[in-house]
CSV table of C-alpha atoms in Angstrom, one decimal:
chain,number,residue,atom,x,y,z
B,9,MET,CA,47.9,-117.1,3.3
B,10,ALA,CA,47.1,-118.5,-0.1
B,11,ALA,CA,46.0,-116.3,-3.0
B,12,PRO,CA,42.4,-117.1,-4.1
B,13,GLU,CA,43.1,-116.7,-7.8
B,14,SER,CA,46.3,-118.8,-7.9
B,15,GLY,CA,46.1,-121.5,-10.4
B,16,ASP,CA,43.1,-120.3,-12.4
B,17,GLY,CA,45.4,-119.4,-15.3
B,18,ASN,CA,43.4,-116.3,-16.0
B,19,ASN,CA,46.1,-113.6,-15.7
B,20,GLY,CA,44.9,-110.1,-16.0
B,21,ALA,CA,41.2,-110.4,-15.6
B,22,ALA,CA,40.0,-110.6,-12.0
B,23,ARG,CA,38.2,-113.8,-11.1
B,24,MET,CA,34.4,-113.4,-10.7
B,25,VAL,CA,32.0,-115.3,-8.5
B,26,THR,CA,28.2,-115.4,-8.4
B,27,LEU,CA,26.2,-115.1,-5.2
B,28,ILE,CA,22.5,-115.9,-5.1
B,29,SER,CA,20.3,-114.1,-2.5
B,30,SER,CA,17.4,-115.7,-0.6
B,31,ASP,CA,15.0,-114.2,-3.2
B,32,ASN,CA,17.0,-115.7,-6.1
B,33,THR,CA,18.7,-112.6,-7.3
B,34,ARG,CA,22.2,-113.3,-8.8
B,35,PHE,CA,25.1,-111.0,-8.0
B,36,GLU,CA,28.3,-111.2,-9.9
B,37,VAL,CA,31.3,-109.9,-7.9
B,38,GLU,CA,35.0,-110.1,-7.9
B,39,ALA,CA,36.3,-113.0,-5.8
B,40,ALA,CA,38.6,-110.7,-3.9
B,41,ALA,CA,35.6,-108.7,-2.7
B,42,ALA,CA,33.4,-111.7,-1.8
B,43,SER,CA,36.4,-113.2,0.0
B,44,LEU,CA,36.1,-110.6,2.7
B,45,SER,CA,33.5,-113.0,4.0
B,46,GLN,CA,35.3,-115.7,5.9
B,47,THR,CA,32.4,-118.0,5.2
B,48,LEU,CA,32.6,-117.5,1.4
B,49,GLN,CA,36.4,-117.4,1.3
B,50,LEU,CA,36.6,-121.1,2.0
B,51,THR,CA,34.2,-121.9,-0.8
B,52,ILE,CA,35.9,-119.6,-3.2
B,53,LEU,CA,39.3,-121.0,-2.4
B,54,ASP,CA,37.9,-124.4,-3.2
B,55,GLY,CA,37.0,-123.0,-6.7
B,56,GLY,CA,33.3,-122.6,-6.0
B,57,GLY,CA,31.0,-119.8,-7.2
B,58,GLY,CA,32.4,-119.5,-10.7
B,59,GLY,CA,30.9,-120.3,-14.1
B,60,GLY,CA,27.2,-121.1,-14.3
B,61,ASP,CA,27.2,-122.1,-10.6
B,62,GLY,CA,26.6,-119.6,-7.9
B,63,ILE,CA,26.8,-119.7,-4.2
B,64,PRO,CA,23.4,-119.6,-2.6
B,65,LEU,CA,22.9,-117.4,0.5
B,66,PRO,CA,19.5,-118.5,1.9
B,67,ASN,CA,19.9,-116.2,4.9
B,68,VAL,CA,20.5,-112.9,3.0
B,69,ASP,CA,17.9,-111.1,0.9
B,70,SER,CA,18.8,-109.2,-2.2
B,71,ALA,CA,18.5,-105.7,-0.7
B,72,THR,CA,20.8,-106.6,2.1
B,73,LEU,CA,23.2,-108.5,-0.1
B,74,SER,CA,23.5,-105.6,-2.4
B,75,LYS,CA,24.5,-103.4,0.6
B,76,VAL,CA,26.9,-106.0,1.9
B,77,LEU,CA,28.7,-106.2,-1.5
B,78,GLU,CA,28.9,-102.4,-1.7
B,79,TYR,CA,30.9,-102.6,1.5
B,80,CYS,CA,33.1,-105.5,0.3
B,81,ILE,CA,33.9,-103.9,-3.0
B,82,LYS,CA,35.0,-100.7,-1.3
B,83,HIS,CA,37.1,-102.5,1.3
B,84,ALA,CA,38.6,-105.3,-0.9
B,85,PRO,CA,41.7,-103.3,-2.1
B,86,ALA,CA,42.7,-102.3,1.4
B,87,ALA,CA,42.2,-105.8,2.7
B,88,ALA,CA,44.2,-107.3,-0.2
B,89,ASN,CA,46.9,-104.8,0.7
B,90,GLY,CA,47.2,-106.1,4.2
B,91,GLY,CA,44.9,-103.7,5.8
B,92,ALA,CA,45.6,-100.5,7.6
B,93,PRO,CA,49.3,-100.6,8.3
B,94,ASN,CA,50.2,-100.2,4.6
B,95,ALA,CA,47.4,-97.9,3.6
B,96,THR,CA,48.1,-94.2,3.2
B,97,ALA,CA,46.4,-91.6,5.4
B,98,VAL,CA,44.4,-90.5,2.4
B,99,ASP,CA,43.1,-94.1,1.7
B,100,ARG,CA,42.2,-94.5,5.3
B,101,ALA,CA,40.4,-91.2,5.4
B,102,GLU,CA,38.4,-92.1,2.3
B,103,LEU,CA,37.4,-95.5,3.8
B,104,GLU,CA,36.4,-93.8,7.0
B,105,ARG,CA,34.2,-91.3,5.1
B,106,PHE,CA,32.7,-94.2,3.2
B,107,ASP,CA,32.0,-96.1,6.4
B,108,ASN,CA,30.3,-93.2,8.0
B,109,GLU,CA,28.0,-92.7,5.1
B,110,PHE,CA,27.4,-96.4,4.7
B,111,VAL,CA,25.8,-96.8,8.1
B,112,ASN,CA,23.7,-93.7,7.9
B,113,ILE,CA,20.6,-95.9,7.3
B,114,ASP,CA,17.3,-96.9,8.9
B,115,GLN,CA,17.5,-99.2,11.9
B,116,SER,CA,15.8,-102.0,10.2
B,117,VAL,CA,18.4,-102.0,7.4
B,118,LEU,CA,21.1,-101.7,10.1
B,119,TYR,CA,19.9,-104.9,11.8
B,120,SER,CA,19.6,-106.8,8.6
B,121,LEU,CA,23.2,-105.8,7.8
B,122,ILE,CA,24.4,-106.8,11.2
B,123,MET,CA,22.9,-110.3,10.8
B,124,ALA,CA,24.3,-110.7,7.3
B,125,ALA,CA,27.7,-109.6,8.4
B,126,HIS,CA,27.5,-112.0,11.3
B,127,ASN,CA,26.4,-114.9,9.1
B,128,LEU,CA,28.9,-114.2,6.4
B,129,GLU,CA,31.7,-113.5,9.0
B,130,ILE,CA,32.8,-110.1,7.6
B,131,GLU,CA,34.8,-108.9,10.5
B,132,GLY,CA,35.1,-105.2,9.5
B,133,LEU,CA,31.4,-104.9,8.7
B,134,GLN,CA,30.4,-106.6,11.9
B,135,SER,CA,32.4,-104.1,13.9
B,136,LEU,CA,31.3,-101.1,11.8
B,137,VAL,CA,27.6,-101.9,12.3
B,138,ALA,CA,27.9,-102.9,16.0
B,139,LYS,CA,29.7,-99.6,16.6
B,140,LYS,CA,27.0,-97.7,14.9
B,141,VAL,CA,24.4,-99.2,17.1
B,142,ALA,CA,26.6,-98.6,20.2
B,143,ASP,CA,26.8,-94.9,19.1
B,144,MET,CA,23.0,-94.8,19.1
B,145,ILE,CA,23.0,-95.9,22.7
B,146,LYS,CA,26.1,-94.0,24.0
B,147,GLY,CA,25.6,-91.2,26.5
B,148,LYS,CA,21.8,-91.5,26.6
B,149,SER,CA,19.7,-92.1,29.7
B,150,PRO,CA,17.8,-95.4,29.8
B,151,MET,CA,14.5,-93.7,28.9
B,152,GLU,CA,16.2,-92.0,25.9
B,153,ILE,CA,17.6,-95.3,24.8
B,154,ARG,CA,14.2,-97.0,25.0
B,155,ARG,CA,12.7,-94.3,22.8
B,156,THR,CA,15.6,-94.4,20.3
B,157,LEU,CA,15.4,-98.2,20.0
B,158,GLY,CA,11.6,-98.3,20.0
B,159,PHE,CA,11.1,-100.1,23.3
B,160,PRO,CA,7.6,-99.8,24.8
B,161,ASP,CA,7.3,-97.7,27.9
B,162,PRO,CA,8.1,-99.6,31.0
B,163,THR,CA,5.4,-101.2,33.1
B,164,PRO,CA,5.2,-100.3,36.8
B,165,GLU,CA,6.9,-103.6,37.6
B,166,GLU,CA,9.7,-102.9,35.1
B,167,GLN,CA,10.0,-99.4,36.5
B,168,ALA,CA,10.5,-100.9,40.0
B,169,GLU,CA,13.1,-103.3,38.7
B,170,MET,CA,14.9,-100.3,37.0
B,171,ASN,CA,15.0,-98.5,40.3
B,172,ALA,CA,16.4,-101.5,42.1
B,173,HIS,CA,19.1,-101.9,39.4
B,174,MET,CA,20.1,-98.2,39.8
B,175,LEU,CA,20.6,-98.8,43.5
B,176,GLU,CA,22.7,-101.9,42.9
B,177,TYR,CA,24.8,-100.4,40.1
B,178,GLY,CA,25.2,-97.0,41.6
B,179,TRP,CA,28.6,-96.5,40.0
B,180,ALA,CA,27.1,-96.7,36.6
B,181,TYR,CA,24.7,-93.8,37.3
B,182,GLU,CA,27.0,-91.4,39.0
O,21,MET,CA,42.7,-106.4,-8.8
O,22,SER,CA,45.2,-107.9,-6.5
O,23,SER,CA,44.6,-111.5,-5.6
O,24,SER,CA,46.6,-111.6,-2.4
O,25,SER,CA,45.5,-112.5,1.0
O,26,PHE,CA,42.7,-110.9,3.0
O,27,THR,CA,43.7,-109.6,6.3
O,28,PRO,CA,40.8,-108.1,8.3
O,29,PHE,CA,40.9,-104.4,7.7
O,30,LEU,CA,40.1,-103.2,11.1
O,31,ASP,CA,43.3,-102.9,12.9
O,32,LEU,CA,44.0,-102.3,16.6
O,33,LEU,CA,46.1,-99.3,15.6
O,34,LEU,CA,42.8,-97.7,14.6
O,35,ASP,CA,40.6,-99.1,17.2
O,36,PRO,CA,41.8,-101.1,20.2
O,37,THR,CA,38.2,-102.1,21.0
O,38,VAL,CA,37.7,-104.3,18.0
O,39,PRO,CA,36.3,-107.6,19.2
O,40,SER,CA,38.1,-110.8,18.4
O,41,GLU,CA,36.9,-113.2,15.8
O,42,ALA,CA,36.4,-115.6,18.7
O,43,SER,CA,33.4,-113.7,20.0
O,44,LEU,CA,31.7,-113.7,16.7
O,45,HIS,CA,31.5,-117.3,15.6
O,46,HIS,CA,27.7,-117.7,15.7
O,47,ARG,CA,26.2,-118.3,12.3
O,48,SER,CA,23.3,-119.6,10.3
O,49,LEU,CA,20.5,-117.5,11.9
O,50,PRO,CA,18.2,-116.9,8.9
O,51,LEU,CA,17.3,-113.2,8.8
O,52,SER,CA,14.6,-113.3,6.2
O,53,ASN,CA,12.2,-115.4,8.1
O,54,PRO,CA,10.7,-113.4,10.9
O,55,GLU,CA,9.1,-116.4,12.5
O,56,TYR,CA,12.5,-117.7,13.3
O,57,CYS,CA,13.0,-114.9,15.7
O,58,THR,CA,10.5,-116.4,18.1
O,59,GLU,CA,12.8,-119.4,18.5
O,60,TRP,CA,15.5,-117.5,20.3
O,61,ARG,CA,13.4,-114.9,22.0
O,62,PRO,CA,13.4,-115.5,25.7
O,63,SER,CA,10.0,-116.6,26.8
O,64,LEU,CA,9.9,-114.2,29.8
O,65,GLU,CA,9.4,-111.2,27.5
O,66,PRO,CA,6.5,-111.0,25.1
O,67,PRO,CA,7.1,-109.7,21.6
O,68,SER,CA,7.3,-105.9,21.6
O,69,PRO,CA,6.7,-105.0,17.9
O,70,VAL,CA,6.1,-101.3,18.2
O,71,GLY,CA,7.4,-98.8,20.7
O,72,SER,CA,4.6,-96.9,22.4
O,73,GLY,CA,6.5,-93.8,21.8
O,74,GLY,CA,5.7,-94.1,18.1
O,75,GLY,CA,9.3,-94.5,17.0
O,76,GLU,CA,10.9,-97.4,15.3
O,77,PRO,CA,9.7,-100.9,16.4
O,78,ASP,CA,12.0,-102.7,18.8
O,79,LEU,CA,13.8,-104.8,16.2
O,80,ILE,CA,17.1,-104.7,18.0
O,81,SER,CA,15.9,-107.0,20.8
O,82,LEU,CA,15.4,-109.7,18.1
O,83,LEU,CA,19.1,-109.9,17.4
O,84,PRO,CA,20.9,-112.9,19.0
O,85,ASP,CA,22.6,-112.5,22.3
O,86,GLU,CA,26.0,-112.7,20.8
O,87,ILE,CA,25.5,-109.6,18.6
O,88,LEU,CA,23.9,-107.6,21.4
O,89,GLY,CA,26.9,-108.6,23.5
O,90,CYS,CA,29.2,-107.3,20.8
O,91,ILE,CA,27.3,-104.0,20.8
O,92,ILE,CA,27.5,-103.8,24.6
O,93,THR,CA,31.3,-104.4,24.5
O,94,PHE,CA,31.7,-101.4,22.2
O,95,LEU,CA,30.0,-99.1,24.7
O,96,PRO,CA,31.9,-97.2,27.4
O,97,THR,CA,31.9,-99.0,30.7
O,98,LYS,CA,29.0,-97.2,32.4
O,99,ASP,CA,26.8,-97.2,29.3
O,100,GLY,CA,27.4,-100.9,28.9
O,101,ALA,CA,26.3,-101.6,32.5
O,102,ARG,CA,23.3,-99.4,32.1
O,103,THR,CA,21.9,-101.6,29.3
O,104,GLN,CA,20.9,-104.1,31.9
O,105,ILE,CA,18.1,-101.7,32.9
O,106,LEU,CA,16.5,-101.7,29.4
O,107,SER,CA,14.4,-104.9,29.6
O,108,SER,CA,14.5,-108.4,30.8
O,109,ARG,CA,15.8,-109.4,27.4
O,110,TRP,CA,18.8,-107.2,28.0
O,111,ARG,CA,19.3,-107.7,31.7
O,112,PRO,CA,21.6,-110.8,31.6
O,113,LEU,CA,23.6,-109.6,28.6
O,114,TRP,CA,26.1,-107.2,30.1
O,115,ARG,CA,27.6,-109.6,32.6
O,116,SER,CA,28.4,-112.2,30.0
O,117,ALA,CA,29.4,-109.8,27.1
O,118,PRO,CA,33.2,-109.4,27.0
O,119,LEU,CA,34.0,-106.7,29.6
O,120,ASN,CA,35.2,-103.3,28.4
O,121,LEU,CA,36.4,-101.6,31.5
O,122,SER,CA,38.1,-98.3,31.2
O,123,VAL,CA,38.1,-95.7,34.0
O,124,ILE,CA,39.5,-92.9,31.7
O,125,GLY,CA,37.3,-89.9,31.7
O,126,THR,CA,34.9,-91.4,34.2
O,127,SER,CA,34.2,-91.3,37.9
O,128,ILE,CA,34.9,-95.0,38.2
O,129,ASP,CA,37.2,-95.4,41.3
O,130,ALA,CA,39.0,-98.4,42.8
O,131,ALA,CA,35.9,-99.5,44.7
O,132,ALA,CA,33.8,-99.4,41.6
O,133,VAL,CA,36.4,-101.5,39.7
O,134,SER,CA,36.2,-104.1,42.4
O,135,SER,CA,32.4,-104.1,42.2
O,136,ILE,CA,32.5,-104.5,38.4
O,137,LEU,CA,35.0,-107.4,38.6
O,138,SER,CA,32.7,-109.2,41.1
O,139,ALA,CA,29.5,-108.5,39.2
O,140,HIS,CA,30.8,-109.5,35.7
O,141,ALA,CA,31.2,-113.1,34.7
O,142,GLY,CA,34.0,-112.5,32.2
O,143,PRO,CA,35.7,-112.8,29.8
O,144,ALA,CA,37.2,-109.4,29.3
O,145,ARG,CA,38.3,-107.4,26.3
O,146,ARG,CA,39.8,-104.3,27.8
O,147,PHE,CA,41.0,-103.4,31.3
O,148,ASP,CA,42.3,-99.8,31.6
O,149,VAL,CA,42.9,-98.6,35.1
O,150,SER,CA,45.3,-95.7,34.6
O,151,ASN,CA,44.9,-92.7,36.9
O,152,ILE,CA,43.3,-94.4,39.9
O,153,VAL,CA,44.6,-95.8,43.1
O,154,LEU,CA,46.2,-99.2,42.2
O,155,CYS,CA,46.7,-100.8,45.7
O,156,SER,CA,44.4,-103.7,44.6
O,157,LEU,CA,45.8,-104.1,41.1
O,158,ASN,CA,47.4,-107.5,41.6
O,159,GLY,CA,44.2,-108.8,43.1
O,160,TRP,CA,42.2,-107.4,40.2
O,161,LEU,CA,44.5,-109.0,37.7
O,162,ARG,CA,44.0,-112.4,39.3
O,163,SER,CA,40.2,-112.2,38.9
O,164,SER,CA,38.8,-114.8,36.5
O,165,THR,CA,36.6,-112.1,35.0
O,166,LEU,CA,39.7,-110.8,33.2
O,167,ASP,CA,40.5,-114.1,31.5
O,168,SER,CA,41.2,-113.8,27.8
O,169,LEU,CA,42.1,-110.1,28.2
O,170,GLN,CA,43.1,-108.4,25.0
O,171,GLU,CA,44.0,-104.9,26.1
O,172,LEU,CA,45.6,-104.0,29.4
O,173,ARG,CA,46.5,-100.5,30.5
O,174,PHE,CA,47.6,-99.4,33.9
O,175,SER,CA,49.8,-96.7,35.3
O,176,TYR,CA,50.9,-96.1,38.8
O,177,SER,CA,51.3,-92.5,40.1
O,178,SER,CA,54.2,-90.7,38.5
O,179,ALA,CA,54.7,-88.8,41.8
O,180,ALA,CA,55.8,-91.9,43.7
O,181,VAL,CA,59.3,-91.6,45.1
O,182,GLU,CA,60.2,-95.2,44.1
O,183,LYS,CA,58.5,-97.0,41.3
O,184,PRO,CA,56.5,-100.1,42.4
O,185,GLN,CA,57.1,-103.5,40.9
O,186,MET,CA,54.8,-104.4,38.2
O,187,PRO,CA,52.3,-107.0,39.5
O,188,PRO,CA,53.3,-110.5,38.4
O,189,ALA,CA,49.7,-111.3,37.5
O,190,ALA,CA,49.9,-108.8,34.6
O,191,LEU,CA,51.9,-111.5,32.7
O,192,ARG,CA,49.2,-114.1,32.9
O,193,PHE,CA,47.4,-112.6,29.9
O,194,ARG,CA,50.4,-113.0,27.6
O,195,SER,CA,48.8,-115.3,25.2
O,196,THR,CA,45.7,-113.1,24.5
O,197,LEU,CA,47.0,-109.5,24.9
O,198,ARG,CA,47.0,-107.4,21.7
O,199,VAL,CA,47.5,-104.0,23.3
O,200,VAL,CA,49.6,-103.2,26.4
O,201,HIS,CA,50.4,-100.0,28.2
O,202,PHE,CA,52.3,-100.2,31.4
O,203,GLY,CA,53.2,-97.0,33.3
O,204,CYS,CA,55.4,-95.9,36.2
O,205,CYS,CA,56.7,-99.3,37.5
O,206,LYS,CA,59.6,-101.7,37.4
O,207,PHE,CA,59.3,-104.5,34.9
O,208,PRO,CA,60.0,-107.8,36.5
O,209,ASP,CA,63.1,-109.7,35.7
O,210,VAL,CA,61.8,-113.1,34.7
O,211,ALA,CA,62.9,-115.9,32.5
O,212,ALA,CA,62.9,-115.0,28.8
O,213,ASP,CA,60.4,-117.7,28.0
O,214,GLN,CA,57.9,-116.0,30.3
O,215,LEU,CA,58.0,-112.8,28.2
O,216,GLY,CA,56.4,-114.0,24.9
O,217,PHE,CA,53.3,-112.2,23.8
O,218,PRO,CA,52.3,-114.1,20.6
O,219,ASN,CA,49.4,-111.8,19.7
O,220,LEU,CA,50.7,-108.5,20.9
O,221,LYS,CA,50.5,-105.7,18.3
O,222,HIS,CA,51.0,-102.5,20.3
O,223,LEU,CA,53.3,-102.1,23.3
O,224,LYS,CA,53.7,-98.9,25.2
O,225,LEU,CA,55.9,-98.5,28.3
O,226,ARG,CA,56.0,-95.2,30.0
O,227,SER,CA,58.4,-94.4,32.8
O,228,VAL,CA,59.1,-98.1,33.2
O,229,THR,CA,62.4,-99.4,34.4
O,230,ILE,CA,63.3,-102.6,32.4
O,231,SER,CA,66.5,-104.5,32.1
O,232,GLU,CA,68.2,-104.9,28.7
O,233,ASP,CA,67.7,-108.6,28.8
O,234,SER,CA,63.9,-108.3,29.6
O,235,LEU,CA,63.3,-105.7,27.0
O,236,HIS,CA,65.1,-107.8,24.3
O,237,ALA,CA,63.2,-110.9,25.5
O,238,VAL,CA,59.9,-109.0,25.1
O,239,LEU,CA,60.8,-107.8,21.6
O,240,ALA,CA,61.9,-111.3,20.6
O,241,GLY,CA,58.8,-112.9,22.0
O,242,CYS,CA,56.2,-110.7,20.1
O,243,PRO,CA,56.0,-112.0,16.5
O,244,ALA,CA,53.0,-109.8,15.7
O,245,LEU,CA,54.3,-106.6,17.1
O,246,ASN,CA,53.3,-103.5,15.0
O,247,SER,CA,54.3,-100.6,17.1
O,248,VAL,CA,56.4,-100.0,20.2
O,249,MET,CA,56.5,-96.8,22.2
O,250,LEU,CA,59.1,-96.4,25.0
O,251,GLU,CA,58.6,-93.2,26.9
O,252,PHE,CA,61.0,-92.2,29.6
O,253,CYS,CA,62.1,-95.8,30.1
O,254,TYR,CA,65.4,-96.6,31.6
O,255,GLY,CA,67.4,-99.6,32.7
O,256,PHE,CA,69.0,-100.5,29.3
O,257,ARG,CA,72.1,-99.1,27.6
O,258,ARG,CA,71.8,-100.7,24.3
O,259,LEU,CA,68.6,-101.5,22.3
O,260,ARG,CA,68.8,-104.0,19.5
O,261,ILE,CA,65.7,-104.1,17.2
O,262,THR,CA,65.1,-107.3,15.3
O,263,SER,CA,61.5,-107.8,14.3
O,264,GLN,CA,59.8,-109.2,11.2
O,265,SER,CA,56.5,-107.3,11.9
O,266,LEU,CA,57.4,-104.0,13.5
O,267,ASN,CA,56.2,-100.9,11.7
O,268,CYS,CA,56.8,-98.1,14.1
O,269,PHE,CA,59.3,-97.7,16.9
O,270,SER,CA,59.3,-94.5,18.9
O,271,LEU,CA,61.5,-93.4,21.8
O,272,HIS,CA,60.9,-90.6,24.2
O,273,LEU,CA,63.7,-89.6,26.5
O,274,TYR,CA,64.6,-86.6,28.4
O,275,GLU,CA,67.6,-85.3,30.2
O,276,ARG,CA,67.5,-85.3,33.9
O,277,PRO,CA,69.9,-86.3,36.7
O,278,VAL,CA,68.7,-89.8,37.1
O,279,THR,CA,70.5,-92.6,38.8
O,280,GLU,CA,69.1,-95.0,36.3
O,281,ILE,CA,70.9,-96.6,33.3
O,282,LEU,CA,70.4,-94.4,30.3
O,283,LEU,CA,70.0,-95.6,26.7
O,284,GLN,CA,73.1,-94.9,24.6
O,285,GLU,CA,72.8,-96.9,21.5
O,286,VAL,CA,70.0,-98.1,19.2
O,287,ILE,CA,70.8,-100.8,16.6
O,288,VAL,CA,68.2,-101.7,14.1
O,289,GLU,CA,69.6,-105.1,13.1
O,290,ASN,CA,66.8,-106.5,11.0
O,291,ALA,CA,63.4,-104.9,10.7
O,292,PRO,CA,62.0,-105.5,7.2
O,293,CYS,CA,58.6,-103.8,7.9
O,294,LEU,CA,60.0,-100.8,9.9
O,295,GLU,CA,58.8,-97.6,8.4
O,296,ARG,CA,59.2,-95.1,11.2
O,297,LEU,CA,61.9,-94.8,13.7
O,298,LEU,CA,61.0,-91.8,15.8
O,299,HIS,CA,62.5,-90.0,18.7
O,300,CYS,CA,60.9,-87.2,20.8
O,301,GLY,CA,62.3,-85.1,23.6
O,302,SER,CA,66.0,-84.3,23.9
O,303,LEU,CA,68.6,-87.0,23.7
O,304,ALA,CA,70.7,-87.9,26.6
O,305,ASP,CA,73.9,-86.0,27.0
O,306,HIS,CA,76.2,-88.8,26.2
O,307,GLY,CA,75.7,-88.6,22.5
O,308,MET,CA,73.3,-91.3,21.3
O,309,ARG,CA,74.5,-93.7,18.6
O,310,ILE,CA,72.0,-95.0,16.1
O,311,SER,CA,72.9,-97.8,13.6
O,312,VAL,CA,70.5,-99.0,11.0
O,313,ILE,CA,71.9,-102.3,9.5
O,314,SER,CA,68.8,-103.6,7.8
O,315,ALA,CA,65.5,-101.7,7.5
O,316,PRO,CA,64.6,-101.7,3.8
O,317,THR,CA,61.2,-100.0,4.2
O,318,LEU,CA,62.3,-97.3,6.6
O,319,LYS,CA,60.6,-94.0,5.5
O,320,MET,CA,61.0,-91.8,8.4
O,321,ILE,CA,63.7,-91.3,11.0
O,322,GLY,CA,63.6,-88.5,13.4
O,323,ARG,CA,63.7,-86.2,15.2
O,324,LEU,CA,67.5,-86.1,15.3
O,325,THR,CA,69.4,-83.4,17.2
O,326,GLY,CA,72.9,-82.0,17.3
O,327,ARG,CA,73.6,-84.1,20.3
O,328,LEU,CA,73.3,-87.3,18.3
O,329,GLY,CA,76.8,-88.8,18.6
O,330,ARG,CA,76.7,-91.0,15.5
O,331,LEU,CA,74.2,-92.3,12.9
O,332,GLU,CA,75.0,-95.2,10.7
O,333,LEU,CA,72.6,-96.1,7.9
O,334,GLY,CA,73.9,-99.2,6.3
O,335,THR,CA,77.5,-98.5,5.6
O,336,THR,CA,77.0,-94.7,5.6
O,337,VAL,CA,78.2,-93.0,8.8
O,338,PHE,CA,77.1,-89.6,9.8
O,339,LYS,CA,78.9,-87.8,12.6
O,340,VAL,CA,77.6,-85.2,15.0
O,341,ASN,CA,76.5,-81.6,14.7
O,342,PHE,CA,74.0,-81.7,12.0
O,343,ALA,CA,70.4,-82.9,11.9
O,344,ILE,CA,68.7,-85.0,9.3
O,345,VAL,CA,65.1,-83.8,9.5
O,346,SER,CA,63.4,-86.3,7.2
O,347,ILE,CA,64.3,-88.9,4.6
O,348,ASP,CA,61.1,-88.3,2.6
O,349,ASP,CA,58.3,-85.8,2.5
O,350,GLU,CA,56.2,-87.1,5.3
O,351,PRO,CA,55.9,-84.8,8.2
O,352,MET,CA,57.5,-85.5,11.6
O,353,LEU,CA,55.3,-86.5,14.4
């Protein structure tokens, strides 16, 4: 894999790129962190995002982008290091602690994050947020899940369909 | 700040359920424009902005199918299937979200596994059917629902008098498998070119009989292999380890009067990433020989016993009747 900074002749200082949110806020961040996004990595490898230019992200608002970058900055060193196999147990524990706190947020923020991670193709963040939502569902009865996720109470027709489903998928309710 | 490459951090060693990038290629759904949501909301369900229970509004159902599918795949098997009951928006999602089927710790039996495979459209992420009756295993593995399988775990009963042959269909997922755990069976003797697993990262064989040729063909055919565990495996006398990617190799043996061929010699020929070479249980009576020719990053070797016949590290030869506990300060497993 190629090194994003190769050839920029700027030894020592990390290369920076600018990202512009949908509401026109500019974020300056190390290229290494932004490159956790597969989508941005290609642009950055092509030399984009530096100097006065920025990379516009019309699908991500500033609050969400700020949160996304918090994740990327924290995870960039481990990713640059080849990921988990070379990380020490202490590093991994610290990242795990960070991740747990990171997703301890309102559902609306969670869903904004999951869309942004999806659009920007940040694999680790996609998994982290999807797992968080899965944890909110896991082990709960259908009615508890409906309440947790804010579904309206089922109509009589829906209730009848639910009952039919429980008969058809008996193994899932034993 | 290092400027080297960016491997995705989440590794299967930490979480075998991580979805592949292949399932997450959808992009360009603008989040900031709520009106956009109506474009992909199925028409059969009206918008449901606020739950009548007074909790959070139902924002999750506005997410695209692909993301909801990803969430469902992270759920245990029964929880995943039960999401079909939530609403008409959710009903079709489970059967097309990558299947995560694991019977461990559940009441899912062989009949339920068959039901799941006929109800689900595939593809599959994980198929873990250890600890249940496996009479139908070959048929299950032929199901198109399991196409693109990434994690396969099965184990026959350890109480069987004779180990059954591993079903040939298990090898049809070679190109997509990332995690493999086969237990209590005989590994088939097939041509070496049938034993390449290009994406396999973690291999565990427990109480498996495998020939020396097959084992070496598997190791040679797995360029991404990170860890190998061989527990109570027999059928090979000599084990040569040559791998550019392998990080951890662990062997578990025990002494018992077996008629099978016992391991006598381990030779680490060339393993530039190998950090841990581990052994658990007691070594066979014969006096095991271990030779490390090239493993420049080896940090941990153990547990060695007095019955070790010979240990060679590079050109240094240790003879029996002492034990090296550890090469560095890291604890033994």
